[in-house]
Amino acid sequence: MTKLSDRLMEIYRLINQAARVADIGTDHAAIPIALLETNKSSFLVATDVGLGPLEKAKEQIELADLDQAKQIILRLGDGLFVIKASDKIDTVVIAGMGGELIAKIISKIPDYLKNAKFILQPNNEEIDVRKTIEKNGQYIETEKIIYENRHFYEIIVAKRSQQGIVKMTNRELRFGPCLLKHRTSTFKNKWQERLDHSKQIEKILEKSLQTSTKRYDSLQAEIKTIEEVLK
């Protein structure tokens, strides 16, 4: 099987056997190729908004020399509407983008994808993604956190809720409802790093006598919240 990074391997593991997968913003098509090599997916669509990344994906698929390579359908386009209803996609992967962009993409889900499983891996601004999941009437089924190349990555799996909007607390939106339940060492390391950074800024503000500012008050509140989560 094509070698996947820890981040991509975790995404691969979250995809069900025989899933019909759309990889949005596929770049090098690493996940579709791995799925095809292991016969894990029965149908694959790989999309990108840029022609360059799509050409790279095509090259990687050809280099993989797969008998079933034609099963990976490449499409140029923006967002989820490049996926057709006739594709009968049941799993959507959106990985390696900013959280704000992922939130924008999933804010417009076509009716024929409403019941799909969404595997989302934002590089930042995870709170934006969770807020949009909530607005969509989806719920978070599971979350993972990975440390790779000196960066913490959160992976969020969302599905349509049968009970309508599932409200999350501010803390759940920030830290992740599932990650809060299972506070792994990687989760703790991420927030300890954030806490240390916040305390450094706190000292700088105190030295410059900026303790009566909104920024300082906000920082104090953040430090308190992270400390409570890490208890």
PDB file of C-alpha atoms in Angstrom, residues 60-175:
ATOM      1  CA  GLN A  60       0.502   9.927  -8.963  1.00  0.00           C
ATOM      2  CA  ILE A  61      -2.347   7.647 -10.034  1.00  0.00           C
ATOM      3  CA  GLU A  62      -0.446   6.723 -13.204  1.00  0.00           C
ATOM      4  CA  LEU A  63       2.750   6.093 -11.208  1.00  0.00           C
ATOM      5  CA  ALA A  64       0.828   3.769  -8.883  1.00  0.00           C
ATOM      6  CA  ASP A  65       0.157   1.626 -11.981  1.00  0.00           C
ATOM      7  CA  LEU A  66      -3.128   0.261 -10.679  1.00  0.00           C
ATOM      8  CA  ASP A  67      -5.228  -2.047 -12.816  1.00  0.00           C
ATOM      9  CA  GLN A  68      -8.322  -0.322 -11.495  1.00  0.00           C
ATOM     10  CA  ALA A  69      -6.873   3.217 -11.811  1.00  0.00           C
ATOM     11  CA  LYS A  70      -9.762   4.226 -14.046  1.00  0.00           C
ATOM     12  CA  GLN A  71     -12.007   3.818 -10.994  1.00  0.00           C
ATOM     13  CA  ILE A  72     -10.609   7.089  -9.600  1.00  0.00           C
ATOM     14  CA  ILE A  73     -12.628   9.819 -11.289  1.00  0.00           C
ATOM     15  CA  LEU A  74     -10.830  13.180 -11.371  1.00  0.00           C
ATOM     16  CA  ARG A  75     -12.905  16.352 -11.452  1.00  0.00           C
ATOM     17  CA  LEU A  76     -11.990  20.021 -11.535  1.00  0.00           C
ATOM     18  CA  GLY A  77     -14.276  22.169  -9.424  1.00  0.00           C
ATOM     19  CA  ASP A  78     -14.969  24.073  -6.237  1.00  0.00           C
ATOM     20  CA  GLY A  79     -16.716  22.740  -3.151  1.00  0.00           C
ATOM     21  CA  LEU A  80     -19.199  19.886  -2.939  1.00  0.00           C
ATOM     22  CA  PHE A  81     -21.289  20.635  -6.018  1.00  0.00           C
ATOM     23  CA  VAL A  82     -18.687  19.022  -8.273  1.00  0.00           C
ATOM     24  CA  ILE A  83     -20.047  15.761  -6.833  1.00  0.00           C
ATOM     25  CA  LYS A  84     -23.075  14.389  -8.701  1.00  0.00           C
ATOM     26  CA  ALA A  85     -26.143  12.775  -7.178  1.00  0.00           C
ATOM     27  CA  SER A  86     -25.543   9.784  -9.477  1.00  0.00           C
ATOM     28  CA  ASP A  87     -22.155   9.210  -7.776  1.00  0.00           C
ATOM     29  CA  LYS A  88     -24.062   8.008  -4.680  1.00  0.00           C
ATOM     30  CA  ILE A  89     -21.220   9.194  -2.426  1.00  0.00           C
ATOM     31  CA  ASP A  90     -21.529   8.082   1.205  1.00  0.00           C
ATOM     32  CA  THR A  91     -18.190   9.399   2.520  1.00  0.00           C
ATOM     33  CA  VAL A  92     -16.695  12.864   1.981  1.00  0.00           C
ATOM     34  CA  VAL A  93     -13.070  13.582   2.917  1.00  0.00           C
ATOM     35  CA  ILE A  94     -11.894  17.196   3.210  1.00  0.00           C
ATOM     36  CA  ALA A  95      -8.365  17.341   4.607  1.00  0.00           C
ATOM     37  CA  GLY A  96      -5.369  19.642   4.763  1.00  0.00           C
ATOM     38  CA  MET A  97      -7.184  22.967   4.418  1.00  0.00           C
ATOM     39  CA  GLY A  98      -7.763  25.860   6.774  1.00  0.00           C
ATOM     40  CA  GLY A  99     -10.719  25.482   9.094  1.00  0.00           C
ATOM     41  CA  GLU A 100     -12.389  28.608   7.734  1.00  0.00           C
ATOM     42  CA  LEU A 101     -12.318  27.177   4.194  1.00  0.00           C
ATOM     43  CA  ILE A 102     -13.609  23.760   5.279  1.00  0.00           C
ATOM     44  CA  ALA A 103     -16.410  25.479   7.204  1.00  0.00           C
ATOM     45  CA  LYS A 104     -17.317  27.443   4.069  1.00  0.00           C
ATOM     46  CA  ILE A 105     -17.372  24.276   1.946  1.00  0.00           C
ATOM     47  CA  ILE A 106     -19.599  22.290   4.318  1.00  0.00           C
ATOM     48  CA  SER A 107     -21.949  25.232   4.851  1.00  0.00           C
ATOM     49  CA  LYS A 108     -23.390  24.376   1.415  1.00  0.00           C
ATOM     50  CA  ILE A 109     -24.132  20.648   1.362  1.00  0.00           C
ATOM     51  CA  PRO A 110     -26.268  19.406  -1.569  1.00  0.00           C
ATOM     52  CA  ASP A 111     -29.366  17.424  -0.558  1.00  0.00           C
ATOM     53  CA  TYR A 112     -27.899  14.230  -2.040  1.00  0.00           C
ATOM     54  CA  LEU A 113     -24.944  14.446   0.385  1.00  0.00           C
ATOM     55  CA  LYS A 114     -26.961  15.223   3.532  1.00  0.00           C
ATOM     56  CA  ASN A 115     -26.671  11.630   4.794  1.00  0.00           C
ATOM     57  CA  ALA A 116     -22.982  11.236   3.945  1.00  0.00           C
ATOM     58  CA  LYS A 117     -20.243  10.751   6.519  1.00  0.00           C
ATOM     59  CA  PHE A 118     -17.902  13.766   6.564  1.00  0.00           C
ATOM     60  CA  ILE A 119     -14.272  13.215   7.576  1.00  0.00           C
ATOM     61  CA  LEU A 120     -12.780  16.671   8.119  1.00  0.00           C
ATOM     62  CA  GLN A 121      -9.193  17.574   8.936  1.00  0.00           C
ATOM     63  CA  PRO A 122      -8.673  21.318   9.309  1.00  0.00           C
ATOM     64  CA  ASN A 123      -5.141  22.659   9.722  1.00  0.00           C
ATOM     65  CA  ASN A 124      -6.426  25.346  12.106  1.00  0.00           C
ATOM     66  CA  GLU A 125      -9.621  27.095  13.292  1.00  0.00           C
ATOM     67  CA  GLU A 126     -11.284  23.824  14.298  1.00  0.00           C
ATOM     68  CA  ILE A 127     -13.921  25.837  16.155  1.00  0.00           C
ATOM     69  CA  ASP A 128     -15.236  27.227  12.838  1.00  0.00           C
ATOM     70  CA  VAL A 129     -15.702  23.686  11.547  1.00  0.00           C
ATOM     71  CA  ARG A 130     -17.552  22.556  14.683  1.00  0.00           C
ATOM     72  CA  LYS A 131     -19.839  25.604  14.626  1.00  0.00           C
ATOM     73  CA  THR A 132     -20.799  24.825  11.022  1.00  0.00           C
ATOM     74  CA  ILE A 133     -21.376  21.152  11.837  1.00  0.00           C
ATOM     75  CA  GLU A 134     -23.771  22.294  14.564  1.00  0.00           C
ATOM     76  CA  LYS A 135     -25.601  24.698  12.216  1.00  0.00           C
ATOM     77  CA  ASN A 136     -25.903  21.916   9.624  1.00  0.00           C
ATOM     78  CA  GLY A 137     -27.867  19.720  12.021  1.00  0.00           C
ATOM     79  CA  GLN A 138     -24.997  17.235  12.098  1.00  0.00           C
ATOM     80  CA  TYR A 139     -23.351  15.674  15.130  1.00  0.00           C
ATOM     81  CA  ILE A 140     -19.735  14.744  15.797  1.00  0.00           C
ATOM     82  CA  GLU A 141     -19.412  10.958  15.846  1.00  0.00           C
ATOM     83  CA  THR A 142     -15.722  10.803  16.702  1.00  0.00           C
ATOM     84  CA  GLU A 143     -12.567  12.927  16.792  1.00  0.00           C
ATOM     85  CA  LYS A 144      -8.872  12.118  16.605  1.00  0.00           C
ATOM     86  CA  ILE A 145      -5.776  14.195  17.271  1.00  0.00           C
ATOM     87  CA  ILE A 146      -2.426  13.532  15.598  1.00  0.00           C
ATOM     88  CA  TYR A 147       1.009  15.103  16.060  1.00  0.00           C
ATOM     89  CA  GLU A 148       2.994  15.233  12.829  1.00  0.00           C
ATOM     90  CA  ASN A 149       5.873  17.417  11.652  1.00  0.00           C
ATOM     91  CA  ARG A 150       5.686  19.627  14.764  1.00  0.00           C
ATOM     92  CA  HIS A 151       1.994  20.332  14.250  1.00  0.00           C
ATOM     93  CA  PHE A 152      -1.168  19.076  15.957  1.00  0.00           C
ATOM     94  CA  TYR A 153      -3.958  17.986  13.612  1.00  0.00           C
ATOM     95  CA  GLU A 154      -7.539  17.312  14.658  1.00  0.00           C
ATOM     96  CA  ILE A 155      -9.742  14.998  12.599  1.00  0.00           C
ATOM     97  CA  ILE A 156     -13.496  15.428  12.992  1.00  0.00           C
ATOM     98  CA  VAL A 157     -16.091  12.914  11.775  1.00  0.00           C
ATOM     99  CA  ALA A 158     -19.570  14.388  11.329  1.00  0.00           C
ATOM    100  CA  LYS A 159     -22.874  12.755  10.422  1.00  0.00           C
ATOM    101  CA  ARG A 160     -26.441  13.930   9.987  1.00  0.00           C
ATOM    102  CA  SER A 161     -28.358  14.061  13.246  1.00  0.00           C
ATOM    103  CA  GLN A 162     -31.813  12.502  13.417  1.00  0.00           C
ATOM    104  CA  GLN A 163     -32.666  14.800  16.349  1.00  0.00           C
ATOM    105  CA  GLY A 164     -32.059  18.102  14.560  1.00  0.00           C
ATOM    106  CA  ILE A 165     -29.439  20.542  15.826  1.00  0.00           C
ATOM    107  CA  VAL A 166     -27.170  19.072  18.497  1.00  0.00           C
ATOM    108  CA  LYS A 167     -25.959  22.013  20.582  1.00  0.00           C
ATOM    109  CA  MET A 168     -22.387  22.030  21.840  1.00  0.00           C
ATOM    110  CA  THR A 169     -21.066  24.046  24.763  1.00  0.00           C
ATOM    111  CA  ASN A 170     -18.459  26.735  24.110  1.00  0.00           C
ATOM    112  CA  ARG A 171     -15.872  24.400  25.610  1.00  0.00           C
ATOM    113  CA  GLU A 172     -16.903  21.539  23.309  1.00  0.00           C
ATOM    114  CA  LEU A 173     -16.737  23.841  20.292  1.00  0.00           C
ATOM    115  CA  ARG A 174     -13.230  24.905  21.276  1.00  0.00           C
ATOM    116  CA  PHE A 175     -11.699  21.624  22.417  1.00  0.00           C
TER     117      PHE A 175
END
